[in-house]
Short mmCIF file of C-alpha atoms in Angstrom, two decimals:
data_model
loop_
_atom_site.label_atom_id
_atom_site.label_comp_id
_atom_site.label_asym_id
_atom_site.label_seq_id
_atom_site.Cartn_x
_atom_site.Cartn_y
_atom_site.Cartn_z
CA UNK A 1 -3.50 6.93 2.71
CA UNK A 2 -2.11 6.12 6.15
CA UNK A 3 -0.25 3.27 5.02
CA UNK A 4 1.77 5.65 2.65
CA UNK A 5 2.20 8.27 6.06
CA UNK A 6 3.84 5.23 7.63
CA UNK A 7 5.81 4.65 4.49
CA UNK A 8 6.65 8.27 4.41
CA UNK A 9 7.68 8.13 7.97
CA UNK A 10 9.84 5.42 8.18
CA UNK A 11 11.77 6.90 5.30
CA UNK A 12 11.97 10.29 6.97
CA UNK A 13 13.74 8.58 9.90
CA UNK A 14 15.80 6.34 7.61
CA UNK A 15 16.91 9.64 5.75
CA UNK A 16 17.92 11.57 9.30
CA UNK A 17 20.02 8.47 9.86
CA UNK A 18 22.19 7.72 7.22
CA UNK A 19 21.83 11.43 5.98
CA UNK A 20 22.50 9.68 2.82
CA UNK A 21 19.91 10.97 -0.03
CA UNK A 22 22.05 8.92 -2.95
CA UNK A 23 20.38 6.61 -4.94
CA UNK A 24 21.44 3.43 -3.40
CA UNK A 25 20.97 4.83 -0.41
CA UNK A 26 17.23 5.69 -1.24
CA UNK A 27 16.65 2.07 -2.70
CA UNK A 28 17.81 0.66 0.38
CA UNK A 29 15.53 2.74 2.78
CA UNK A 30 12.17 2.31 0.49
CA UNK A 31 13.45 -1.72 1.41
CA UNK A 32 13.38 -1.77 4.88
CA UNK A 33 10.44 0.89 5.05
CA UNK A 34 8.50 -2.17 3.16
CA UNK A 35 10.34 -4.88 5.20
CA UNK A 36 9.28 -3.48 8.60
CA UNK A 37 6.35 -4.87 10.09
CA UNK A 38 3.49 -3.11 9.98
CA UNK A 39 0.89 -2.62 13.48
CA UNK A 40 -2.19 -4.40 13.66
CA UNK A 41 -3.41 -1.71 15.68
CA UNK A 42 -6.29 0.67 14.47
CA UNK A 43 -4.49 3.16 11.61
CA UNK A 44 -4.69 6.61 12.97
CA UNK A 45 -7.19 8.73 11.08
CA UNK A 46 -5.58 11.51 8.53
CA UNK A 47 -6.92 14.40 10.63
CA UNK A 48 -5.15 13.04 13.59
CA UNK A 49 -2.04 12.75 11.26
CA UNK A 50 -2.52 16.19 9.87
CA UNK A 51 -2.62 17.65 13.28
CA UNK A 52 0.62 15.71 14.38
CA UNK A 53 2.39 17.00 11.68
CA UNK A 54 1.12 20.43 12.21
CA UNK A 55 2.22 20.50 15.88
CA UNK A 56 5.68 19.63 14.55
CA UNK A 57 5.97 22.88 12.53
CA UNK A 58 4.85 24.59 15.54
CA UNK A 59 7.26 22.53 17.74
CA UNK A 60 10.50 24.43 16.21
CA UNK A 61 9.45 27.58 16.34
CA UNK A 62 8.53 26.76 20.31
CA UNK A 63 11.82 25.46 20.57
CA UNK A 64 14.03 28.32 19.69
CA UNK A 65 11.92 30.68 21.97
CA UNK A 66 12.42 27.97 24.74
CA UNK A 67 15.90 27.97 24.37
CA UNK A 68 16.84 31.75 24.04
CA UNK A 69 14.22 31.56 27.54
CA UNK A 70 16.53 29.16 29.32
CA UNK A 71 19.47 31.40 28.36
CA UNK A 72 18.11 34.48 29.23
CA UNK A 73 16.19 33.20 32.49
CA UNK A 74 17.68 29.98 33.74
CA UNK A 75 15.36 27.50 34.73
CA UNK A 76 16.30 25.74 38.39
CA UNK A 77 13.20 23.38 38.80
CA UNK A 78 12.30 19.97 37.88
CA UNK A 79 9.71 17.89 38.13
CA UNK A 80 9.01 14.42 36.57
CA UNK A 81 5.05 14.62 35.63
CA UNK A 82 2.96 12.05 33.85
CA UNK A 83 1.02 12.66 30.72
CA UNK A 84 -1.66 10.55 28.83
CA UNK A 85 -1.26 9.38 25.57
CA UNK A 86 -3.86 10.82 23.25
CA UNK A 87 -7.00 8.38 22.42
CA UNK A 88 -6.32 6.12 19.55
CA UNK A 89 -2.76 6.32 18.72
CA UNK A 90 -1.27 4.34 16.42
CA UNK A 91 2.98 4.00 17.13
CA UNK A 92 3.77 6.38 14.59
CA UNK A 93 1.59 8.80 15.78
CA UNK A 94 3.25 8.09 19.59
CA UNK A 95 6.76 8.58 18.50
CA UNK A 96 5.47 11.52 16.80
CA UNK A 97 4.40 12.86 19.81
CA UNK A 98 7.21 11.69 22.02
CA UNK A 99 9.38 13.81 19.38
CA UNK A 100 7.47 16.86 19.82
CA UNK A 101 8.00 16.66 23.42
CA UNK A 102 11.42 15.97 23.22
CA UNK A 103 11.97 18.61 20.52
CA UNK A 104 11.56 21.27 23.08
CA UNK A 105 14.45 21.96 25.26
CA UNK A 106 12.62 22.02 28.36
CA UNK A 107 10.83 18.67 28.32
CA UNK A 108 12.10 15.13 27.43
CA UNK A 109 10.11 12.00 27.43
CA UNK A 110 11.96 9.54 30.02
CA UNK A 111 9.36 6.76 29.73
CA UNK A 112 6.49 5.86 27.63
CA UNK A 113 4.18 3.01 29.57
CA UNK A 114 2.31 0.69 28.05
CA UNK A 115 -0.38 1.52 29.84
CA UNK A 116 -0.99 5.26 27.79
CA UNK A 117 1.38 7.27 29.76
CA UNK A 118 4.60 9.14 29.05
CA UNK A 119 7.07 9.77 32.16
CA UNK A 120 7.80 13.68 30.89
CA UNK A 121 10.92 15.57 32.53
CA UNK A 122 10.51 19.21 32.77
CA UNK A 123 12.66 22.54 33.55
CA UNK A 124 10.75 25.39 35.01
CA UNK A 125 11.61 28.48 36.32
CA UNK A 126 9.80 28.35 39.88
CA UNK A 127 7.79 25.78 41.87
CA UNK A 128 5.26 24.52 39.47
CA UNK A 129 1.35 25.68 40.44
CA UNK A 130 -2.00 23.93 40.30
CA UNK A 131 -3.12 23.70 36.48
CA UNK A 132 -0.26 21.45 35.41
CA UNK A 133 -1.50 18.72 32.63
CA UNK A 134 -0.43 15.35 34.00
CA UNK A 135 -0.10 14.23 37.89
CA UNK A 136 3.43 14.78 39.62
CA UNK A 137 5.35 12.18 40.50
CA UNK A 138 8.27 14.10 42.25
CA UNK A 139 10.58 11.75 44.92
CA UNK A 140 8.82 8.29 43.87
CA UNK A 141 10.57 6.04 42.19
CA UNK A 142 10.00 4.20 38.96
CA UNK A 143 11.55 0.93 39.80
CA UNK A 144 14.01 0.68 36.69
CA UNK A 145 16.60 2.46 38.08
CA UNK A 146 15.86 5.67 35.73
#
C-alpha cells in the first residue's frame, strides 16, 4: 500500500510539472515514477501517510487566512528557528512536510539537515515569546552562505 502512495506521489509531482494530463504525457510519468529509485529506508506506516495528507487539506485553508493576515497586519519580524523532523520519516513523507511548511506564506523551509532538522524561516508580527516549537538560531550563521 505504501509503495502505490509513493507511486501516487511521484506522479502527482510529475503532473504539477509538465501540467500535461495527455496520454503520452501520462505514459511517460507512470515511466519514470517506476524508473526512480526507490528508499531502502523503513516505508512510512499508512496512518502516518493519512495524517500527512490530511495536514495538507488543512494547509490551504491556513494559507489563505495567513495571507489575507499579512495583508491586513504586516508582519516585520523574522526569525530563522529549527524544527525536528518527525520520528520515522520516510523522504516522501519529509518533502511532504517540507511542502506543508512552505505552503504557508509565513514560513519556508531554508534547509533540511541530515541530521532530522529543518532550518524554518518565519514572519511574525512582534518579537517572538517563550513557547516557540524549535530552538532559535537568530545572528548565527549556517556556514553555506544561505
Amino acid at each position: 500500500m505504501i509503495g502505490y502512495l509513493n507511486l501516487i506521489l511521484r506522479l502527482v509531482i510529475w503532473f504539477l510539472l509538465t501540467a500535461n494530463l495527455s496520454l503520452p504525457n501520462i505514459i511517460i510519468g507512470v515511466g519514470v515514477a517506476l524508473l526512480l529509485p526507490r528508499s531502502y529506508t523503513a516505508p512510512g506506516a499508512l496512518k502516518d501517510w493519512l495524517r500527512v495528507l490530511w495536514e495538507v487539506i488543512v494547509a490551504i485553508p491556513q494559507a489563505y487566512l495567513e495571507a489575507f493576515e499579512i495583508i491586513l497586519r504586516p508582519h516585520r519580524q523574522e526569525a530563522i528557528t529549527m524544527e525536528r523532523v518527525k520520528p520515522r520519516r520516510s523522504p516522501g513523507l519529509i518533502f511532504l512536510d517540507i511542502f506543508i511548511i512552505t505552503f504557508t506564506p509565513k514560513t519556508i523551509v531554508l534547509k533540511y539537515h541530515e541530521e532530522g532538522w529543518y532550518e524554518v524561516h518565519r514572519v511574525t508580527r512582534q518579537k517572538q515569546r517563550g513557547g516557540e516549537e524549535g530552538r532559535s538560531i537568530r545572528g548565527q550563521g549556517t556556514g553555506d552562505g544561505v
